[in-house]
Tab-separated table of C-alpha atoms and ligand atoms in Angstrom:
chain	number	residue	atom	x	y	z
A	1	MET	CA	0.000	0.000	0.000
A	2	GLU	CA	1.190	3.501	-0.845
A	3	ASN	CA	1.769	5.512	2.325
A	4	LYS	CA	0.361	9.005	2.091
A	5	ILE	CA	2.233	11.419	4.331
A	6	GLY	CA	0.539	14.713	5.154
A	7	ILE	CA	2.705	17.773	5.708
A	8	ILE	CA	1.237	20.347	8.079
A	9	VAL	CA	2.873	23.752	8.344
A	10	GLY	CA	2.577	26.081	11.324
A	11	SER	CA	2.742	29.329	9.393
A	12	LEU	CA	0.212	31.222	7.303
A	13	ARG	CA	2.479	33.786	5.706
A	14	LYS	CA	3.221	33.646	1.996
A	15	GLU	CA	7.016	33.815	2.212
A	16	SER	CA	7.186	31.445	5.186
A	17	PHE	CA	10.462	29.527	5.588
A	18	SER	CA	8.404	26.640	6.975
A	19	LYS	CA	6.321	26.570	3.775
A	20	LYS	CA	9.517	26.507	1.686
A	21	LEU	CA	10.773	23.622	3.783
A	22	ALA	CA	7.439	21.832	3.295
A	23	ASN	CA	7.805	22.213	-0.481
A	24	ALA	CA	11.317	20.771	-0.285
A	25	VAL	CA	10.031	17.751	1.654
A	26	ALA	CA	7.133	17.267	-0.774
A	27	ASP	CA	9.628	17.165	-3.688
A	28	ILE	CA	11.527	14.185	-2.225
A	29	GLN	CA	11.009	10.994	-4.224
A	30	LEU	CA	10.786	7.798	-2.152
A	31	ASP	CA	9.346	4.477	-3.339
A	32	GLY	CA	6.083	3.600	-1.616
A	33	PHE	CA	5.519	7.057	-0.149
A	34	GLU	CA	3.820	10.160	-1.402
A	35	PHE	CA	3.477	13.576	0.212
A	36	GLU	CA	0.612	16.028	0.400
A	37	ILE	CA	0.766	19.483	1.972
A	38	VAL	CA	-2.454	19.971	3.943
A	39	SER	CA	-3.409	23.633	4.170
A	40	ILE	CA	-4.547	24.965	7.531
A	41	ASP	CA	-4.761	28.537	6.236
A	42	ASN	CA	-8.545	28.919	6.160
A	43	LEU	CA	-9.564	27.014	9.323
A	44	PRO	CA	-11.832	29.071	11.603
A	45	VAL	CA	-10.731	29.270	15.241
A	46	TYR	CA	-11.927	26.210	17.119
A	47	ASN	CA	-15.175	26.634	19.041
A	48	GLN	CA	-16.590	23.567	20.797
A	49	ASP	CA	-20.142	24.847	20.208
A	50	PHE	CA	-19.717	24.025	16.517
A	51	ASP	CA	-19.391	20.339	17.402
A	52	ASP	CA	-21.805	20.317	20.351
A	53	PHE	CA	-24.641	21.955	18.406
A	54	SER	CA	-24.057	20.303	15.014
A	55	ASN	CA	-22.972	23.494	13.351
A	56	VAL	CA	-19.608	22.307	12.048
A	57	PRO	CA	-17.929	24.633	9.505
A	58	GLU	CA	-17.335	23.059	6.099
A	59	GLU	CA	-13.604	23.820	6.498
A	60	TYR	CA	-13.437	21.563	9.591
A	61	THR	CA	-15.151	18.695	7.782
A	62	VAL	CA	-12.840	18.963	4.768
A	63	PHE	CA	-9.770	19.104	7.033
A	64	ARG	CA	-10.859	16.199	9.245
A	65	ASN	CA	-11.679	14.027	6.221
A	66	LYS	CA	-8.308	14.820	4.641
A	67	ILE	CA	-6.471	13.857	7.847
A	68	LYS	CA	-8.421	10.557	7.986
A	69	GLU	CA	-7.253	9.754	4.433
A	70	LEU	CA	-3.578	10.216	5.274
A	71	ASN	CA	-1.391	7.627	7.038
A	72	ALA	CA	1.269	9.752	8.717
A	73	PHE	CA	2.220	13.390	9.289
A	74	ILE	CA	5.249	15.637	9.218
A	75	PHE	CA	4.605	18.769	11.236
A	76	ILE	CA	6.845	21.657	10.216
A	77	THR	CA	6.730	24.394	12.794
A	78	PRO	CA	8.313	27.720	13.536
A	79	GLU	CA	8.239	29.051	17.092
A	80	TYR	CA	6.073	31.867	18.416
A	81	ASN	CA	6.989	33.068	21.888
A	82	ARG	CA	8.703	29.798	22.750
A	83	SER	CA	5.685	27.716	21.713
A	84	ILE	CA	3.799	26.667	18.598
A	85	PRO	CA	1.973	29.285	16.513
A	86	GLY	CA	-1.751	29.551	17.267
A	87	CYS	CA	-2.711	28.456	13.741
A	88	LEU	CA	-0.997	25.101	14.251
A	89	LYS	CA	-2.518	24.526	17.693
A	90	ASN	CA	-5.880	25.390	16.164
A	91	ALA	CA	-5.464	22.742	13.459
A	92	VAL	CA	-4.352	20.151	16.009
A	93	ASP	CA	-7.377	20.970	18.186
A	94	ILE	CA	-9.848	20.793	15.285
A	95	GLY	CA	-8.560	17.332	14.376
A	96	SER	CA	-8.857	16.168	17.967
A	97	ARG	CA	-12.602	16.730	18.384
A	98	PRO	CA	-15.285	15.494	18.962
A	99	SER	CA	-13.360	13.604	21.633
A	100	ASP	CA	-14.381	10.149	20.393
A	101	GLN	CA	-13.401	11.067	16.821
A	102	ASN	CA	-9.773	12.180	17.219
A	103	VAL	CA	-8.486	11.903	13.640
A	104	TRP	CA	-4.844	11.860	14.773
A	105	ASP	CA	-5.240	8.714	16.856
A	106	ASN	CA	-2.575	6.037	16.403
A	107	LYS	CA	-0.841	7.617	13.400
A	108	PRO	CA	2.913	8.148	13.009
A	109	ALA	CA	4.222	11.712	13.173
A	110	ALA	CA	7.461	13.649	12.940
A	111	VAL	CA	8.262	17.185	14.092
A	112	PHE	CA	10.628	19.443	12.171
A	113	SER	CA	11.177	22.821	13.817
A	114	SER	CA	13.045	25.828	12.493
A	115	SER	CA	13.913	29.404	13.264
A	116	PRO	CA	15.995	32.235	11.821
A	117	GLY	CA	17.579	32.226	15.280
A	118	ASN	CA	19.976	29.844	16.970
A	119	ILE	CA	17.647	27.853	19.222
A	120	ALA	CA	15.887	26.245	16.241
A	121	ALA	CA	12.398	26.418	17.782
A	122	PHE	CA	13.196	23.831	20.427
A	123	GLY	CA	10.345	25.189	22.577
A	124	ALA	CA	7.776	24.802	19.800
A	125	ASN	CA	9.083	21.353	18.901
A	126	HIS	CA	8.575	20.085	22.433
A	127	HIS	CA	5.243	21.807	23.073
A	128	LEU	CA	3.932	20.053	19.969
A	129	ARG	CA	5.257	16.730	21.241
A	130	GLN	CA	3.392	17.347	24.507
A	131	CYS	CA	0.090	17.590	22.571
A	132	PHE	CA	0.912	14.376	20.726
A	133	VAL	CA	1.002	12.393	23.960
A	134	PHE	CA	-2.673	13.075	24.565
A	135	LEU	CA	-3.650	12.727	20.906
A	136	ASN	CA	-1.837	9.389	20.601
A	137	LEU	CA	0.181	10.566	17.609
A	138	LEU	CA	3.102	8.142	17.500
A	139	VAL	CA	5.950	10.579	17.166
A	140	MET	CA	9.414	9.623	15.916
A	141	GLN	CA	11.842	10.239	18.781
A	142	GLN	CA	15.095	10.089	16.801
A	143	PRO	CA	16.372	11.767	14.830
A	144	GLU	CA	15.126	15.051	16.254
A	145	VAL	CA	14.969	17.763	13.593
A	146	TYR	CA	15.934	21.269	14.681
A	147	ILE	CA	16.957	23.810	12.053
A	148	ALA	CA	18.663	27.016	13.128
A	149	ASN	CA	19.333	29.982	10.814
A	150	ILE	CA	16.588	28.890	8.407
A	151	SER	CA	16.594	32.342	6.787
A	152	GLU	CA	19.917	31.378	5.152
A	153	TRP	CA	18.601	28.163	3.614
A	154	PHE	CA	16.689	29.205	0.491
A	155	ASP	CA	17.457	30.843	-2.839
A	156	ASP	CA	15.228	33.367	-4.638
A	157	GLU	CA	13.097	30.542	-6.062
A	158	GLY	CA	12.509	29.146	-2.577
A	159	LYS	CA	14.752	26.094	-3.127
A	160	ILE	CA	17.293	24.819	-0.597
A	161	LYS	CA	20.692	26.229	-1.567
A	162	LYS	CA	23.188	23.876	0.038
A	163	GLU	CA	23.535	20.210	-0.873
A	164	GLU	CA	24.326	19.294	2.743
A	165	ASN	CA	21.023	20.808	3.903
A	166	LYS	CA	19.112	18.912	1.194
A	167	GLU	CA	20.802	15.709	2.360
A	168	PHE	CA	19.980	16.460	6.004
A	169	ILE	CA	16.276	16.841	5.220
A	170	LYS	CA	16.215	13.798	2.954
A	171	SER	CA	17.839	11.671	5.610
A	172	ALA	CA	15.366	12.863	8.274
A	173	VAL	CA	12.460	12.017	5.960
A	174	GLU	CA	13.959	8.596	5.201
A	175	SER	CA	14.235	7.920	8.930
A	176	PHE	CA	10.592	8.850	9.269
A	177	THR	CA	9.573	6.419	6.520
A	178	GLN	CA	11.451	3.699	8.418
A	179	TRP	CA	9.561	4.679	11.553
A	180	ILE	CA	6.240	4.442	9.660
A	181	THR	CA	7.155	1.005	8.342
A	182	ARG	CA	8.230	-0.146	11.790
A	183	ILE	CA	5.035	0.776	13.572
A	184	ASN	CA	2.505	-0.047	10.808
B	1	FMN	C1	4.502	36.453	17.215
B	1	FMN	C2	5.890	35.969	16.922
B	1	FMN	C3	6.626	35.362	17.923
B	1	FMN	C4	7.909	34.855	17.648
B	1	FMN	N1	8.581	34.179	18.630
B	1	FMN	C5	9.723	33.531	18.319
B	1	FMN	C6	10.315	32.635	19.268
B	1	FMN	O1	9.860	32.449	20.377
B	1	FMN	N2	11.446	31.977	18.899
B	1	FMN	C7	12.000	32.144	17.645
B	1	FMN	O2	13.027	31.508	17.385
B	1	FMN	N3	11.461	32.984	16.728
B	1	FMN	C8	10.330	33.662	17.033
B	1	FMN	N4	9.718	34.462	16.100
B	1	FMN	C9	10.367	34.663	14.784
B	1	FMN	C10	9.995	33.545	13.828
B	1	FMN	O3	10.879	32.461	14.048
B	1	FMN	C11	10.108	34.031	12.385
B	1	FMN	O4	9.161	35.066	12.167
B	1	FMN	C12	9.912	32.901	11.379
B	1	FMN	O5	10.293	33.351	10.106
B	1	FMN	C13	8.474	32.400	11.376
B	1	FMN	O6	8.360	31.241	10.581
B	1	FMN	P1	7.871	31.280	9.060
B	1	FMN	O7	9.022	31.894	8.267
B	1	FMN	O8	7.651	29.856	8.688
B	1	FMN	O9	6.621	32.109	8.972
B	1	FMN	C14	8.459	34.998	16.346
B	1	FMN	C15	7.701	35.624	15.351
B	1	FMN	C16	6.437	36.099	15.627
B	1	FMN	C17	5.629	36.731	14.509
């Protein structure tokens, strides 16, 4: 069976480094695996009343159904104030409800975090992992993927400039595919 890996990006901005990284991951060719970037850009802020009173926005239904279709997820996150951006937490929350219909349950995940700074969004990376415990997303422990100085990574076309950085990302994604195979 072809494994379909969803890529979820914790940034809404057009020139996002995280979005460029997501495109680079989606371009990787690996037998038996395909990638799909799942947009979270138009998801309304989560309100439990939508679920409790059967007034679920169409955007939630489309997103939840897409997540159900996919077998595994790479979360690519920047860091906002030493945590994950609100848009990413919102997407995670929408997928988690109603509580007996958590669409993340029992699926493999990986976290790639990045920052223009030196700490490589360590705080965001680990806050996201904390959510995954409750959601039962089976997160790859090693290798951990932290990218510092991400603003130096891309050329004017949004492609990764250095071969060694391309190799680093490819090898992290390959490790993740091994993790998926191991726990499936
Ligand atoms: C509200 C806000 C908070 C931020 N907080 C942090 C932070 O805690 N740590 C960090 O390394 N960068 C922080 N930054 C800078 C982001 O890393 C930078 O804007 C990055 O480019 C965002 O990712 P993106 O390029 O994928 O949109 C913050 C940016 C914003 C807008």
